Short mmCIF file of C-alpha atoms in Angstrom, two decimals:
data_model
loop_
_atom_site.label_atom_id
_atom_site.label_comp_id
_atom_site.label_asym_id
_atom_site.label_seq_id
_atom_site.Cartn_x
_atom_site.Cartn_y
_atom_site.Cartn_z
CA MET A 1 -11.01 -133.35 -21.21
CA GLU A 2 -8.03 -135.16 -22.69
CA GLU A 3 -4.79 -133.32 -23.09
CA GLU A 4 -2.52 -134.05 -26.00
CA GLN A 5 0.76 -135.66 -24.95
CA THR A 6 4.13 -135.78 -26.66
CA SER A 7 7.49 -137.17 -25.63
CA ALA A 8 8.34 -133.66 -24.50
CA GLY A 9 5.27 -133.42 -22.27
CA LYS A 10 2.01 -131.51 -22.38
CA VAL A 11 1.31 -129.38 -25.43
CA LYS A 12 0.62 -125.78 -24.54
CA LYS A 13 -0.88 -123.03 -26.62
CA PHE A 14 1.81 -120.41 -27.20
CA MET A 15 1.16 -117.05 -28.82
CA MET A 16 3.97 -114.83 -30.05
CA LEU A 17 2.68 -111.28 -30.19
CA ASN A 18 4.83 -109.38 -32.70
CA ARG A 19 4.58 -105.60 -32.52
CA LYS A 20 7.91 -104.32 -33.87
CA ALA A 21 9.19 -103.57 -37.37
CA PRO A 22 11.85 -105.99 -38.61
CA TYR A 23 15.21 -104.16 -38.72
CA GLY A 24 15.05 -101.16 -36.36
CA THR A 25 15.32 -103.44 -33.34
CA VAL A 26 16.19 -107.12 -32.77
CA TYR A 27 12.72 -108.10 -31.48
CA ALA A 28 11.40 -109.57 -34.75
CA LEU A 29 14.43 -111.81 -35.27
CA GLU A 30 14.36 -112.98 -31.63
CA SER A 31 10.68 -113.82 -31.92
CA LEU A 32 11.38 -115.99 -34.96
CA GLU A 33 14.06 -117.86 -33.00
CA VAL A 34 11.60 -118.59 -30.21
CA VAL A 35 8.94 -119.66 -32.73
CA LEU A 36 11.33 -122.19 -34.25
CA ILE A 37 12.34 -123.51 -30.83
CA SER A 38 8.69 -123.86 -29.78
CA ALA A 39 7.91 -125.72 -33.00
CA THR A 40 10.86 -128.05 -32.39
CA PHE A 41 9.20 -129.03 -29.11
CA ASP A 42 5.90 -129.66 -30.94
CA GLN A 43 4.03 -126.91 -29.15
CA ASP A 44 0.85 -125.29 -30.48
CA VAL A 45 2.23 -121.97 -31.77
CA SER A 46 0.29 -118.96 -33.02
CA LEU A 47 1.90 -115.81 -34.39
CA VAL A 48 0.05 -112.52 -34.21
CA PHE A 49 1.31 -109.48 -36.08
CA MET A 50 -0.05 -106.13 -34.97
CA ASP A 51 1.18 -102.51 -34.79
CA ASP A 52 4.54 -102.25 -36.61
CA GLY A 53 4.84 -106.05 -36.43
CA VAL A 54 2.83 -106.28 -39.66
CA TYR A 55 5.88 -104.87 -41.48
CA GLN A 56 7.74 -108.11 -40.70
CA LEU A 57 5.64 -109.81 -43.37
CA ALA A 58 6.06 -107.21 -46.11
CA LYS A 59 7.02 -108.61 -49.51
CA GLY A 60 10.19 -107.54 -51.32
CA GLN A 61 12.56 -106.99 -48.39
CA ASN A 62 16.12 -106.50 -49.64
CA THR A 63 18.69 -105.78 -46.95
CA LYS A 64 21.84 -105.71 -49.08
CA GLY A 65 22.13 -101.95 -48.67
CA ILE A 66 22.04 -102.02 -44.86
CA GLU A 67 24.29 -105.08 -44.54
CA THR A 68 21.83 -106.88 -42.26
CA LYS A 69 20.53 -110.43 -42.60
CA ASN A 70 17.22 -110.59 -44.47
CA PHE A 71 15.26 -113.06 -42.34
CA SER A 72 11.92 -112.54 -44.09
CA PRO A 73 12.22 -115.80 -46.14
CA THR A 74 12.01 -117.67 -42.82
CA TYR A 75 8.32 -116.77 -42.53
CA ARG A 76 7.71 -118.75 -45.72
CA ALA A 77 9.54 -121.75 -44.22
CA LEU A 78 7.39 -121.86 -41.07
CA GLU A 79 4.86 -124.12 -42.76
CA GLY A 80 7.59 -126.78 -42.92
CA TYR A 81 7.77 -126.65 -39.13
CA ASP A 82 3.98 -127.04 -38.87
CA VAL A 83 3.67 -123.42 -37.78
CA GLU A 84 0.63 -122.42 -39.77
CA LYS A 85 -1.32 -120.14 -37.45
CA LEU A 86 -0.39 -116.66 -38.62
CA TYR A 87 -2.73 -113.79 -37.80
CA VAL A 88 -2.61 -110.14 -38.76
CA GLU A 89 -4.67 -107.46 -37.05
CA ARG A 90 -6.72 -105.66 -39.69
CA GLU A 91 -6.64 -102.26 -37.95
CA SER A 92 -2.83 -102.18 -37.90
CA MET A 93 -2.58 -103.28 -41.53
CA ASP A 94 -5.12 -100.71 -42.72
CA ALA A 95 -3.47 -97.81 -40.86
CA ARG A 96 -0.21 -98.56 -42.67
CA GLY A 97 -1.73 -98.73 -46.14
CA LEU A 98 -0.99 -102.45 -46.47
CA THR A 99 -3.22 -105.24 -47.72
CA GLU A 100 -2.99 -109.05 -47.66
CA ALA A 101 -1.55 -108.88 -51.19
CA ASP A 102 1.48 -107.01 -49.79
CA LEU A 103 2.33 -109.86 -47.40
CA LEU A 104 4.76 -112.67 -48.21
CA VAL A 105 2.80 -115.50 -46.58
CA PRO A 106 -0.89 -116.40 -46.32
CA VAL A 107 -2.37 -115.08 -43.08
CA GLU A 108 -5.72 -114.90 -41.40
CA VAL A 109 -6.79 -111.29 -40.95
CA LEU A 110 -8.52 -110.67 -37.61
CA SER A 111 -10.24 -107.69 -36.05
CA SER A 112 -8.85 -106.29 -32.79
CA ALA A 113 -11.66 -107.98 -30.90
CA GLU A 114 -10.85 -111.33 -32.51
CA VAL A 115 -7.17 -110.93 -31.59
CA GLY A 116 -8.26 -110.30 -28.01
CA LYS A 117 -10.41 -113.41 -27.97
CA LEU A 118 -7.59 -115.56 -29.40
CA MET A 119 -5.17 -114.12 -26.87
CA ALA A 120 -7.44 -115.06 -23.99
CA GLU A 121 -7.47 -118.68 -25.18
CA GLN A 122 -3.70 -119.13 -24.86
CA ASP A 123 -1.69 -120.82 -22.12
CA VAL A 124 1.28 -118.53 -22.72
CA VAL A 125 1.57 -115.18 -24.51
CA LEU A 126 5.08 -113.96 -25.33
CA SER A 127 5.52 -110.33 -26.37
CA PHE A 128 8.08 -109.15 -28.89
CA MET B 1 18.28 -76.98 -41.10
CA LEU B 2 18.08 -80.74 -41.58
CA HIS B 3 15.73 -82.88 -39.47
CA ILE B 4 16.49 -86.61 -39.35
CA VAL B 5 13.62 -88.87 -38.27
CA THR B 6 14.66 -92.38 -37.25
CA LYS B 7 11.55 -93.91 -35.65
CA SER B 8 8.33 -95.37 -37.06
CA PRO B 9 5.48 -92.84 -36.96
CA TYR B 10 3.23 -95.63 -35.72
CA GLU B 11 5.38 -96.37 -32.68
CA LYS B 12 6.82 -93.01 -31.61
CA ASN B 13 5.78 -89.39 -31.99
CA ALA B 14 9.16 -88.37 -33.47
CA LEU B 15 7.68 -87.49 -36.87
CA ASP B 16 4.79 -85.53 -35.35
CA SER B 17 7.15 -83.52 -33.16
CA CYS B 18 9.48 -82.90 -36.09
CA LEU B 19 6.70 -81.68 -38.37
CA ARG B 20 5.31 -79.46 -35.61
CA VAL B 21 8.67 -77.72 -35.19
CA ALA B 22 10.14 -77.74 -38.70
CA GLN B 23 10.20 -74.37 -40.47
CA ALA B 24 9.36 -73.71 -44.10
CA GLY B 25 12.32 -74.53 -46.30
CA ASN B 26 13.80 -77.04 -43.87
CA ALA B 27 14.77 -80.54 -45.01
CA VAL B 28 13.47 -83.74 -43.42
CA LEU B 29 15.36 -87.01 -43.95
CA LEU B 30 13.68 -90.31 -43.02
CA ILE B 31 16.04 -93.15 -42.05
CA GLU B 32 15.79 -96.54 -40.28
CA ASP B 33 12.17 -97.19 -39.19
CA GLY B 34 11.40 -93.53 -39.94
CA VAL B 35 11.06 -94.50 -43.60
CA TYR B 36 7.67 -96.13 -42.93
CA ALA B 37 6.20 -92.60 -42.82
CA ALA B 38 6.68 -92.40 -46.59
CA VAL B 39 4.65 -95.51 -47.43
CA ARG B 40 1.68 -94.83 -49.72
CA GLY B 41 -1.75 -95.33 -48.19
CA GLY B 42 -0.54 -95.12 -44.59
CA ASN B 43 -1.96 -92.62 -42.11
CA ALA B 44 1.46 -90.99 -41.69
CA ALA B 45 1.89 -90.49 -45.45
CA GLU B 46 -1.04 -88.05 -45.42
CA LYS B 47 0.73 -85.88 -42.85
CA LEU B 48 3.93 -86.00 -44.87
CA GLN B 49 2.15 -85.05 -48.05
CA LYS B 50 0.74 -81.93 -46.37
CA ALA B 51 4.20 -81.09 -45.05
CA ALA B 52 5.72 -81.48 -48.52
CA ALA B 53 4.24 -78.11 -49.47
CA SER B 54 6.78 -76.29 -47.29
CA LEU B 55 9.51 -78.85 -46.53
CA LYS B 56 12.01 -80.79 -48.62
CA LEU B 57 11.51 -84.50 -47.95
CA TYR B 58 14.14 -87.22 -48.33
CA ALA B 59 14.35 -90.91 -47.39
CA LEU B 60 17.34 -93.23 -47.26
CA ALA B 61 16.98 -95.77 -50.09
CA PRO B 62 18.84 -98.69 -48.43
CA ASP B 63 16.46 -98.49 -45.44
CA ILE B 64 13.43 -98.36 -47.78
CA GLU B 65 14.66 -101.36 -49.76
CA ALA B 66 15.53 -103.41 -46.67
CA ARG B 67 11.93 -103.06 -45.54
CA GLY B 68 10.36 -104.03 -48.87
CA MET B 69 8.87 -100.57 -49.43
CA LYS B 70 10.72 -99.57 -52.60
CA GLU B 71 7.63 -99.56 -54.83
CA ARG B 72 5.42 -97.94 -52.21
CA VAL B 73 7.06 -94.57 -51.53
CA ILE B 74 4.79 -91.54 -52.02
CA ASP B 75 5.57 -88.85 -54.59
CA GLY B 76 7.40 -85.83 -53.25
CA VAL B 77 9.97 -87.83 -51.29
CA THR B 78 13.46 -87.90 -52.80
CA LEU B 79 15.41 -91.11 -52.24
CA VAL B 80 19.08 -90.72 -51.35
CA ASP B 81 21.94 -93.20 -50.89
CA TYR B 82 24.55 -93.03 -48.12
CA ALA B 83 26.61 -90.49 -50.08
CA GLY B 84 23.46 -88.37 -50.42
CA PHE B 85 22.90 -88.69 -46.66
CA VAL B 86 26.40 -87.31 -46.00
CA GLU B 87 25.83 -84.54 -48.54
CA LEU B 88 22.59 -83.51 -46.78
CA VAL B 89 24.30 -83.44 -43.38
CA THR B 90 27.28 -81.42 -44.58
CA SER B 91 25.23 -78.98 -46.66
CA HIS B 92 23.00 -77.96 -43.74
CA PRO B 93 24.56 -75.89 -40.95
CA THR B 94 22.25 -77.41 -38.32
CA ASN B 95 21.09 -81.01 -37.86
CA GLN B 96 18.54 -82.44 -35.48
CA SER B 97 17.91 -86.15 -35.01
CA TRP B 98 14.40 -87.05 -33.87
CA LEU B 99 14.80 -90.34 -32.00
#
């Protein structure tokens, strides 16, 4: 089996598993930083949003009142970095009363079992 | 008595513990990730709605707005600004933060 090569070396499958809400902790912002770095090195990056991580993608975030940077527009810019594999776990979304229409970017909605299968296919899984 | 809940009901049991202990007539203020409890259609919102019969429910508007949930807050929850937050704290003799 041939492995894809770049100037930076072998391409690995990276998954960022996002499980935290955006502003209560710094996890979501740190994950985005790592996603952008991985993309810069032309790696195969997937983002999974489950548990409170699904809130990271909620439309209409306005952080003026808490004087914190609103980084949610960055998710819309990921396409420009060829980061297009965004997955949301259906069970987490449903429990929170959210639907795909409430999210600010197109995503693929997966069942828990499908998330597990995708996870098992990765070279590296990073948890945030 | 004012109860302040700061954590997401889907990550910590702070809200459950608060609602278990809170007495009729007490006030509950949701701040930070605690505000997600007040989002319509969520599993936690059902618990809150039951609690609303005996408790006064508040949520901090800047935290709701930061998280994009402004249009999704259930009825029965009063939004307050930072001045309202201070007013709630000073007008209740006892405060408990559920972290």
